[in-house]
GROMACS .gro file of N, CA, C and O in nm:
model
  464
    1UNK      N    1   7.308  -6.014   5.234
    1UNK     CA    2   7.420  -6.048   5.224
    1UNK      C    3   7.523  -5.975   5.150
    1UNK      O    4   7.474  -5.933   5.008
    2UNK      N    5   7.600  -5.885   5.150
    2UNK     CA    6   7.645  -5.790   5.104
    2UNK      C    7   7.746  -5.835   5.029
    2UNK      O    8   7.807  -6.005   5.026
    3UNK      N    9   7.806  -5.814   4.887
    3UNK     CA   10   7.924  -5.869   4.802
    3UNK      C   11   8.050  -5.880   4.855
    3UNK      O   12   8.124  -5.966   4.873
    4UNK      N   13   8.080  -5.794   4.928
    4UNK     CA   14   8.194  -5.791   4.990
    4UNK      C   15   8.186  -5.919   5.121
    4UNK      O   16   8.320  -5.974   5.124
    5UNK      N   17   8.111  -5.918   5.173
    5UNK     CA   18   8.098  -6.025   5.294
    5UNK      C   19   8.104  -6.147   5.194
    5UNK      O   20   8.170  -6.256   5.236
    6UNK      N   21   8.023  -6.172   5.100
    6UNK     CA   22   8.060  -6.291   5.032
    6UNK      C   23   8.180  -6.323   4.958
    6UNK      O   24   8.249  -6.435   4.976
    7UNK      N   25   8.247  -6.225   4.959
    7UNK     CA   26   8.406  -6.237   4.848
    7UNK      C   27   8.490  -6.295   4.979
    7UNK      O   28   8.595  -6.353   4.950
    8UNK      N   29   8.470  -6.219   5.123
    8UNK     CA   30   8.570  -6.266   5.208
    8UNK      C   31   8.562  -6.408   5.254
    8UNK      O   32   8.642  -6.454   5.290
    9UNK      N   33   8.439  -6.455   5.235
    9UNK     CA   34   8.413  -6.603   5.286
    9UNK      C   35   8.502  -6.683   5.145
    9UNK      O   36   8.512  -6.802   5.190
   10UNK      N   37   8.480  -6.625   5.022
   10UNK     CA   38   8.554  -6.742   4.934
   10UNK      C   39   8.711  -6.744   4.962
   10UNK      O   40   8.734  -6.796   4.934
   11UNK      N   41   8.742  -6.589   4.999
   11UNK     CA   42   8.876  -6.567   4.997
   11UNK      C   43   8.934  -6.690   5.122
   11UNK      O   44   9.014  -6.745   5.117
   12UNK      N   45   8.839  -6.669   5.234
   12UNK     CA   46   8.908  -6.792   5.339
   12UNK      C   47   8.879  -6.892   5.304
   12UNK      O   48   8.985  -6.988   5.357
   13UNK      N   49   8.782  -6.943   5.228
   13UNK     CA   50   8.751  -7.066   5.163
   13UNK      C   51   8.886  -7.127   5.065
   13UNK      O   52   8.960  -7.253   5.084
   14UNK      N   53   8.922  -7.041   4.983
   14UNK     CA   54   9.051  -7.057   4.884
   14UNK      C   55   9.171  -7.078   4.969
   14UNK      O   56   9.264  -7.140   4.945
   15UNK      N   57   9.200  -6.972   5.091
   15UNK     CA   58   9.306  -7.007   5.152
   15UNK      C   59   9.330  -7.117   5.243
   15UNK      O   60   9.411  -7.168   5.237
   16UNK      N   61   9.215  -7.147   5.285
   16UNK     CA   62   9.239  -7.289   5.385
   16UNK      C   63   9.259  -7.413   5.272
   16UNK      O   64   9.327  -7.511   5.302
   17UNK      N   65   9.165  -7.408   5.143
   17UNK     CA   66   9.211  -7.519   5.046
   17UNK      C   67   9.360  -7.509   4.989
   17UNK      O   68   9.414  -7.603   5.010
   18UNK      N   69   9.450  -7.421   4.982
   18UNK     CA   70   9.557  -7.431   4.911
   18UNK      C   71   9.669  -7.435   5.091
   18UNK      O   72   9.793  -7.497   5.037
   19UNK      N   73   9.611  -7.415   5.225
   19UNK     CA   74   9.699  -7.445   5.316
   19UNK      C   75   9.653  -7.611   5.358
   19UNK      O   76   9.737  -7.640   5.447
   20UNK      N   77   9.551  -7.668   5.300
   20UNK     CA   78   9.494  -7.768   5.380
   20UNK      C   79   9.603  -7.869   5.305
   20UNK      O   80   9.634  -7.896   5.174
   21UNK      N   81   9.622  -7.980   5.429
   21UNK     CA   82   9.658  -8.087   5.373
   21UNK      C   83   9.560  -8.180   5.395
   21UNK      O   84   9.603  -8.321   5.307
   22UNK      N   85   9.423  -8.148   5.358
   22UNK     CA   86   9.303  -8.240   5.346
   22UNK      C   87   9.320  -8.291   5.201
   22UNK      O   88   9.295  -8.452   5.171
   23UNK      N   89   9.343  -8.233   5.125
   23UNK     CA   90   9.352  -8.296   4.956
   23UNK      C   91   9.471  -8.406   4.957
   23UNK      O   92   9.404  -8.497   4.916
   24UNK      N   93   9.544  -8.401   5.028
   24UNK     CA   94   9.674  -8.541   5.033
   24UNK      C   95   9.570  -8.677   5.094
   24UNK      O   96   9.618  -8.768   5.032
   25UNK      N   97   9.486  -8.613   5.194
   25UNK     CA   98   9.441  -8.765   5.265
   25UNK      C   99   9.291  -8.822   5.136
   25UNK      O  100   9.290  -8.920   5.155
   26UNK      N  101   9.258  -8.691   5.058
   26UNK     CA  102   9.151  -8.796   4.973
   26UNK      C  103   9.207  -8.852   4.844
   26UNK      O  104   9.130  -8.888   4.738
   27UNK      N  105   9.371  -8.841   4.816
   27UNK     CA  106   9.397  -8.882   4.715
   27UNK      C  107   9.450  -9.028   4.740
   27UNK      O  108   9.521  -9.067   4.815
   28UNK      N  109   9.392  -9.113   4.655
   28UNK     CA  110   9.457  -9.255   4.634
   28UNK      C  111   9.530  -9.257   4.531
   28UNK      O  112   9.480  -9.289   4.408
   29UNK      N  113   9.638  -9.322   4.560
   29UNK     CA  114   9.758  -9.353   4.450
   29UNK      C  115   9.743  -9.504   4.422
   29UNK      O  116   9.777  -9.599   4.516
   30UNK      N  117   9.684  -9.540   4.288
   30UNK     CA  118   9.725  -9.655   4.255
   30UNK      C  119   9.849  -9.699   4.216
   30UNK      O  120   9.855  -9.826   4.226
   31UNK      N  121   9.913  -9.613   4.178
   31UNK     CA  122  10.095  -9.658   4.135
   31UNK      C  123  10.162  -9.569   4.207
   31UNK      O  124  10.146  -9.423   4.183
   32UNK      N  125  10.279  -9.613   4.295
   32UNK     CA  126  10.381  -9.496   4.382
   32UNK      C  127  10.396  -9.402   4.275
   32UNK      O  128  10.460  -9.473   4.176
   33UNK      N  129  10.402  -9.308   4.279
   33UNK     CA  130  10.426  -9.161   4.186
   33UNK      C  131  10.598  -9.175   4.228
   33UNK      O  132  10.612  -9.085   4.331
   34UNK      N  133  10.682  -9.183   4.200
   34UNK     CA  134  10.820  -9.128   4.200
   34UNK      C  135  10.871  -9.098   4.062
   34UNK      O  136  10.826  -9.123   3.959
   35UNK      N  137  11.032  -9.035   4.080
   35UNK     CA  138  11.076  -8.992   3.910
   35UNK      C  139  11.097  -9.103   3.842
   35UNK      O  140  11.091  -9.077   3.707
   36UNK      N  141  11.126  -9.236   3.900
   36UNK     CA  142  11.156  -9.353   3.806
   36UNK      C  143  10.987  -9.394   3.744
   36UNK      O  144  11.045  -9.477   3.602
   37UNK      N  145  10.886  -9.345   3.770
   37UNK     CA  146  10.805  -9.450   3.725
   37UNK      C  147  10.787  -9.348   3.562
   37UNK      O  148  10.741  -9.422   3.484
   38UNK      N  149  10.811  -9.243   3.518
   38UNK     CA  150  10.796  -9.228   3.425
   38UNK      C  151  10.907  -9.231   3.338
   38UNK      O  152  10.903  -9.265   3.222
   39UNK      N  153  11.004  -9.254   3.383
   39UNK     CA  154  11.153  -9.303   3.242
   39UNK      C  155  11.099  -9.482   3.257
   39UNK      O  156  11.105  -9.520   3.155
   40UNK      N  157  11.023  -9.559   3.352
   40UNK     CA  158  10.996  -9.686   3.311
   40UNK      C  159  10.878  -9.673   3.256
   40UNK      O  160  10.818  -9.825   3.202
   41UNK      N  161  10.773  -9.588   3.204
   41UNK     CA  162  10.693  -9.584   3.114
   41UNK      C  163  10.560  -9.613   3.211
   41UNK      O  164  10.469  -9.653   3.093
   42UNK      N  165  10.552  -9.626   3.305
   42UNK     CA  166  10.462  -9.656   3.380
   42UNK      C  167  10.353  -9.539   3.423
   42UNK      O  168  10.440  -9.411   3.426
   43UNK      N  169  10.235  -9.518   3.419
   43UNK     CA  170  10.126  -9.398   3.410
   43UNK      C  171  10.077  -9.412   3.582
   43UNK      O  172  10.038  -9.531   3.630
   44UNK      N  173  10.099  -9.300   3.619
   44UNK     CA  174  10.069  -9.285   3.768
   44UNK      C  175   9.887  -9.288   3.778
   44UNK      O  176   9.863  -9.170   3.700
   45UNK      N  177   9.785  -9.324   3.853
   45UNK     CA  178   9.666  -9.272   3.824
   45UNK      C  179   9.581  -9.226   4.009
   45UNK      O  180   9.616  -9.364   4.077
   46UNK      N  181   9.554  -9.113   3.983
   46UNK     CA  182   9.499  -9.104   4.132
   46UNK      C  183   9.360  -9.048   4.067
   46UNK      O  184   9.319  -8.989   4.014
   47UNK      N  185   9.287  -9.085   4.225
   47UNK     CA  186   9.132  -9.069   4.244
   47UNK      C  187   9.111  -8.958   4.362
   47UNK      O  188   9.168  -9.016   4.456
   48UNK      N  189   9.044  -8.872   4.301
   48UNK     CA  190   9.005  -8.785   4.428
   48UNK      C  191   8.882  -8.775   4.451
   48UNK      O  192   8.785  -8.755   4.339
   49UNK      N  193   8.801  -8.801   4.542
   49UNK     CA  194   8.652  -8.762   4.593
   49UNK      C  195   8.643  -8.650   4.649
   49UNK      O  196   8.646  -8.597   4.767
   50UNK      N  197   8.547  -8.558   4.587
   50UNK     CA  198   8.535  -8.412   4.600
   50UNK      C  199   8.329  -8.391   4.572
   50UNK      O  200   8.322  -8.330   4.602
   51UNK      N  201   8.332  -8.517   4.626
   51UNK     CA  202   8.132  -8.534   4.641
   51UNK      C  203   8.088  -8.432   4.752
   51UNK      O  204   8.173  -8.438   4.880
   52UNK      N  205   8.044  -8.366   4.766
   52UNK     CA  206   7.949  -8.288   4.879
   52UNK      C  207   8.019  -8.129   4.861
   52UNK      O  208   7.951  -8.064   4.945
   53UNK      N  209   8.140  -8.120   4.782
   53UNK     CA  210   8.215  -8.011   4.766
   53UNK      C  211   8.155  -7.898   4.691
   53UNK      O  212   8.096  -7.944   4.606
   54UNK      N  213   8.142  -7.784   4.743
   54UNK     CA  214   8.040  -7.683   4.646
   54UNK      C  215   8.169  -7.610   4.578
   54UNK      O  216   8.258  -7.600   4.647
   55UNK      N  217   8.115  -7.505   4.470
   55UNK     CA  218   8.197  -7.440   4.414
   55UNK      C  219   8.268  -7.300   4.517
   55UNK      O  220   8.197  -7.258   4.604
   56UNK      N  221   8.414  -7.311   4.492
   56UNK     CA  222   8.475  -7.328   4.405
   56UNK      C  223   8.605  -7.428   4.452
   56UNK      O  224   8.724  -7.440   4.375
   57UNK      N  225   8.511  -7.494   4.548
   57UNK     CA  226   8.653  -7.591   4.588
   57UNK      C  227   8.696  -7.738   4.494
   57UNK      O  228   8.806  -7.770   4.499
   58UNK      N  229   8.594  -7.765   4.386
   58UNK     CA  230   8.636  -7.885   4.336
   58UNK      C  231   8.735  -7.838   4.240
   58UNK      O  232   8.836  -7.908   4.220
   59UNK      N  233   8.724  -7.739   4.185
   59UNK     CA  234   8.827  -7.692   4.089
   59UNK      C  235   8.934  -7.641   4.155
   59UNK      O  236   9.064  -7.672   4.091
   60UNK      N  237   8.946  -7.589   4.266
   60UNK     CA  238   9.072  -7.562   4.333
   60UNK      C  239   9.151  -7.724   4.381
   60UNK      O  240   9.273  -7.682   4.343
   61UNK      N  241   9.096  -7.796   4.412
   61UNK     CA  242   9.164  -7.900   4.493
   61UNK      C  243   9.202  -8.001   4.335
   61UNK      O  244   9.293  -8.048   4.352
   62UNK      N  245   9.094  -8.000   4.230
   62UNK     CA  246   9.166  -8.020   4.111
   62UNK      C  247   9.311  -7.984   4.110
   62UNK      O  248   9.388  -8.063   4.033
   63UNK      N  249   9.298  -7.848   4.086
   63UNK     CA  250   9.440  -7.769   4.053
   63UNK      C  251   9.547  -7.799   4.127
   63UNK      O  252   9.647  -7.802   4.089
   64UNK      N  253   9.553  -7.824   4.243
   64UNK     CA  254   9.615  -7.869   4.340
   64UNK      C  255   9.678  -8.008   4.337
   64UNK      O  256   9.790  -8.025   4.334
   65UNK      N  257   9.589  -8.101   4.317
   65UNK     CA  258   9.583  -8.220   4.281
   65UNK      C  259   9.716  -8.249   4.183
   65UNK      O  260   9.809  -8.303   4.145
   66UNK      N  261   9.654  -8.143   4.069
   66UNK     CA  262   9.741  -8.192   3.899
   66UNK      C  263   9.877  -8.146   3.945
   66UNK      O  264   9.969  -8.181   3.875
   67UNK      N  265   9.887  -7.997   4.018
   67UNK     CA  266  10.025  -7.943   4.047
   67UNK      C  267  10.135  -8.050   4.088
   67UNK      O  268  10.256  -8.040   4.095
   68UNK      N  269  10.088  -8.170   4.157
   68UNK     CA  270  10.158  -8.261   4.253
   68UNK      C  271  10.182  -8.419   4.164
   68UNK      O  272  10.279  -8.536   4.202
   69UNK      N  273  10.150  -8.405   4.001
   69UNK     CA  274  10.192  -8.509   3.954
   69UNK      C  275  10.238  -8.462   3.831
   69UNK      O  276  10.290  -8.361   3.818
   70UNK      N  277  10.277  -8.570   3.757
   70UNK     CA  278  10.362  -8.560   3.656
   70UNK      C  279  10.325  -8.623   3.504
   70UNK      O  280  10.206  -8.624   3.512
   71UNK      N  281  10.365  -8.567   3.435
   71UNK     CA  282  10.340  -8.538   3.276
   71UNK      C  283  10.269  -8.685   3.237
   71UNK      O  284  10.365  -8.772   3.270
   72UNK      N  285  10.197  -8.716   3.192
   72UNK     CA  286  10.133  -8.818   3.178
   72UNK      C  287  10.012  -8.902   3.269
   72UNK      O  288   9.981  -9.011   3.185
   73UNK      N  289  10.034  -8.862   3.405
   73UNK     CA  290   9.959  -8.938   3.483
   73UNK      C  291   9.853  -8.891   3.449
   73UNK      O  292   9.763  -8.779   3.417
   74UNK      N  293   9.738  -8.991   3.503
   74UNK     CA  294   9.605  -8.967   3.498
   74UNK      C  295   9.541  -8.919   3.634
   74UNK      O  296   9.567  -8.991   3.740
   75UNK      N  297   9.440  -8.817   3.665
   75UNK     CA  298   9.372  -8.786   3.738
   75UNK      C  299   9.219  -8.799   3.725
   75UNK      O  300   9.180  -8.779   3.633
   76UNK      N  301   9.166  -8.863   3.827
   76UNK     CA  302   9.004  -8.911   3.822
   76UNK      C  303   8.930  -8.850   3.925
   76UNK      O  304   8.978  -8.841   4.021
   77UNK      N  305   8.885  -8.735   3.922
   77UNK     CA  306   8.781  -8.642   3.990
   77UNK      C  307   8.669  -8.679   3.993
   77UNK      O  308   8.588  -8.694   3.864
   78UNK      N  309   8.581  -8.666   4.100
   78UNK     CA  310   8.437  -8.738   4.168
   78UNK      C  311   8.420  -8.620   4.198
   78UNK      O  312   8.438  -8.588   4.332
   79UNK      N  313   8.260  -8.563   4.137
   79UNK     CA  314   8.224  -8.438   4.198
   79UNK      C  315   8.081  -8.452   4.190
   79UNK      O  316   8.001  -8.537   4.118
   80UNK      N  317   8.012  -8.381   4.309
   80UNK     CA  318   7.844  -8.363   4.306
   80UNK      C  319   7.782  -8.233   4.271
   80UNK      O  320   7.674  -8.204   4.242
   81UNK      N  321   7.903  -8.130   4.275
   81UNK     CA  322   7.884  -8.002   4.233
   81UNK      C  323   7.828  -8.005   4.060
   81UNK      O  324   7.896  -8.020   4.011
   82UNK      N  325   7.722  -7.910   4.044
   82UNK     CA  326   7.699  -7.937   3.880
   82UNK      C  327   7.758  -7.821   3.853
   82UNK      O  328   7.795  -7.815   3.733
   83UNK      N  329   7.824  -7.723   3.922
   83UNK     CA  330   7.913  -7.599   3.827
   83UNK      C  331   8.063  -7.670   3.834
   83UNK      O  332   8.138  -7.600   3.759
   84UNK      N  333   8.090  -7.785   3.855
   84UNK     CA  334   8.206  -7.846   3.857
   84UNK      C  335   8.193  -7.900   3.691
   84UNK      O  336   8.310  -7.912   3.621
   85UNK      N  337   8.090  -7.924   3.635
   85UNK     CA  338   8.091  -7.981   3.492
   85UNK      C  339   8.149  -7.843   3.393
   85UNK      O  340   8.138  -7.868   3.296
   86UNK      N  341   8.129  -7.709   3.473
   86UNK     CA  342   8.161  -7.551   3.374
   86UNK      C  343   8.325  -7.543   3.440
   86UNK      O  344   8.405  -7.519   3.330
   87UNK      N  345   8.306  -7.537   3.552
   87UNK     CA  346   8.493  -7.497   3.621
   87UNK      C  347   8.588  -7.576   3.575
   87UNK      O  348   8.707  -7.553   3.548
   88UNK      N  349   8.536  -7.716   3.609
   88UNK     CA  350   8.718  -7.808   3.535
   88UNK      C  351   8.753  -7.784   3.427
   88UNK      O  352   8.879  -7.784   3.394
   89UNK      N  353   8.643  -7.764   3.330
   89UNK     CA  354   8.674  -7.826   3.163
   89UNK      C  355   8.754  -7.630   3.187
   89UNK      O  356   8.843  -7.630   3.081
   90UNK      N  357   8.689  -7.534   3.249
   90UNK     CA  358   8.772  -7.416   3.211
   90UNK      C  359   8.895  -7.428   3.280
   90UNK      O  360   8.993  -7.377   3.264
   91UNK      N  361   8.931  -7.484   3.402
   91UNK     CA  362   9.035  -7.490   3.436
   91UNK      C  363   9.142  -7.556   3.396
   91UNK      O  364   9.215  -7.509   3.317
   92UNK      N  365   9.077  -7.683   3.280
   92UNK     CA  366   9.180  -7.750   3.188
   92UNK      C  367   9.201  -7.690   3.077
   92UNK      O  368   9.335  -7.682   3.011
   93UNK      N  369   9.142  -7.544   3.066
   93UNK     CA  370   9.169  -7.527   2.903
   93UNK      C  371   9.268  -7.393   2.931
   93UNK      O  372   9.352  -7.347   2.885
   94UNK      N  373   9.297  -7.339   3.096
   94UNK     CA  374   9.394  -7.276   3.180
   94UNK      C  375   9.523  -7.330   3.148
   94UNK      O  376   9.629  -7.294   3.123
   95UNK      N  377   9.515  -7.426   3.224
   95UNK     CA  378   9.641  -7.509   3.236
   95UNK      C  379   9.695  -7.621   3.112
   95UNK      O  380   9.816  -7.654   3.160
   96UNK      N  381   9.627  -7.641   3.033
   96UNK     CA  382   9.633  -7.710   2.912
   96UNK      C  383   9.680  -7.852   2.939
   96UNK      O  384   9.698  -7.917   2.830
   97UNK      N  385   9.592  -7.904   3.042
   97UNK     CA  386   9.573  -8.057   3.093
   97UNK      C  387   9.461  -8.110   2.973
   97UNK      O  388   9.413  -8.036   2.932
   98UNK      N  389   9.438  -8.220   2.933
   98UNK     CA  390   9.356  -8.274   2.877
   98UNK      C  391   9.246  -8.348   2.932
   98UNK      O  392   9.243  -8.457   3.023
   99UNK      N  393   9.138  -8.324   2.928
   99UNK     CA  394   9.004  -8.368   2.936
   99UNK      C  395   9.011  -8.513   2.844
   99UNK      O  396   8.957  -8.453   2.765
  100UNK      N  397   9.025  -8.582   2.912
  100UNK     CA  398   8.985  -8.741   2.815
  100UNK      C  399   8.826  -8.772   2.852
  100UNK      O  400   8.802  -8.827   2.734
  101UNK      N  401   8.769  -8.788   2.913
  101UNK     CA  402   8.615  -8.845   2.952
  101UNK      C  403   8.571  -8.753   3.060
  101UNK      O  404   8.613  -8.724   3.157
  102UNK      N  405   8.401  -8.739   3.019
  102UNK     CA  406   8.342  -8.699   3.110
  102UNK      C  407   8.236  -8.807   3.147
  102UNK      O  408   8.175  -8.848   3.027
  103UNK      N  409   8.206  -8.840   3.267
  103UNK     CA  410   8.067  -8.953   3.235
  103UNK      C  411   7.981  -8.884   3.398
  103UNK      O  412   8.040  -8.852   3.462
  104UNK      N  413   7.882  -8.876   3.373
  104UNK     CA  414   7.753  -8.837   3.464
  104UNK      C  415   7.674  -8.945   3.508
  104UNK      O  416   7.588  -8.983   3.404
  105UNK      N  417   7.660  -9.013   3.613
  105UNK     CA  418   7.582  -9.146   3.691
  105UNK      C  419   7.499  -9.017   3.805
  105UNK      O  420   7.574  -9.006   3.912
  106UNK      N  421   7.372  -9.071   3.821
  106UNK     CA  422   7.305  -9.028   3.907
  106UNK      C  423   7.316  -8.895   3.905
  106UNK      O  424   7.277  -8.774   3.838
  107UNK      N  425   7.385  -8.827   4.039
  107UNK     CA  426   7.439  -8.689   4.076
  107UNK      C  427   7.591  -8.684   4.076
  107UNK      O  428   7.645  -8.560   4.067
  108UNK      N  429   7.644  -8.791   4.045
  108UNK     CA  430   7.798  -8.798   4.004
  108UNK      C  431   7.888  -8.776   3.876
  108UNK      O  432   7.833  -8.857   3.808
  109UNK      N  433   7.953  -8.660   3.858
  109UNK     CA  434   8.000  -8.647   3.757
  109UNK      C  435   8.149  -8.671   3.785
  109UNK      O  436   8.233  -8.659   3.910
  110UNK      N  437   8.191  -8.732   3.683
  110UNK     CA  438   8.364  -8.802   3.681
  110UNK      C  439   8.445  -8.751   3.597
  110UNK      O  440   8.399  -8.760   3.477
  111UNK      N  441   8.539  -8.687   3.599
  111UNK     CA  442   8.650  -8.638   3.513
  111UNK      C  443   8.757  -8.715   3.491
  111UNK      O  444   8.837  -8.755   3.609
  112UNK      N  445   8.803  -8.737   3.348
  112UNK     CA  446   8.915  -8.854   3.346
  112UNK      C  447   9.015  -8.717   3.288
  112UNK      O  448   9.003  -8.708   3.196
  113UNK      N  449   9.107  -8.686   3.366
  113UNK     CA  450   9.226  -8.593   3.306
  113UNK      C  451   9.332  -8.645   3.268
  113UNK      O  452   9.409  -8.697   3.397
  114UNK      N  453   9.451  -8.627   3.210
  114UNK     CA  454   9.553  -8.668   3.200
  114UNK      C  455   9.652  -8.526   3.231
  114UNK      O  456   9.611  -8.442   3.144
  115UNK      N  457   9.729  -8.520   3.277
  115UNK     CA  458   9.840  -8.436   3.324
  115UNK      C  459   9.964  -8.416   3.184
  115UNK      O  460  10.014  -8.535   3.110
  116UNK      N  461   9.914  -8.291   3.173
  116UNK     CA  462  10.026  -8.250   3.020
  116UNK      C  463  10.191  -8.237   3.054
  116UNK      O  464  10.227  -8.263   3.199
   0.00000   0.00000   0.00000
């Protein structure tokens, strides 16, 4: 397989992720997130299940989920792709968000991220 064929497949996958509303279906909101929750001192906590997705999808979907959150909110990301252990911390270095905790149980990596 040539590099250009591989690159076009990655581009197609990235376009799908950015246009897809599937990420909203995967997000479970524990606290309703509206503008008043930050004023009231409440923190929204969301969990996204990205198990079974391969690189670069876990990092792209994590970025999209963080984009819809407010400062101080918590995002919990569950992944099975081993490269997510590299990709998600690098993503957080770019965005400035904080990785509070990383846990690995069996083949599932869980990242606890606080939105800046």
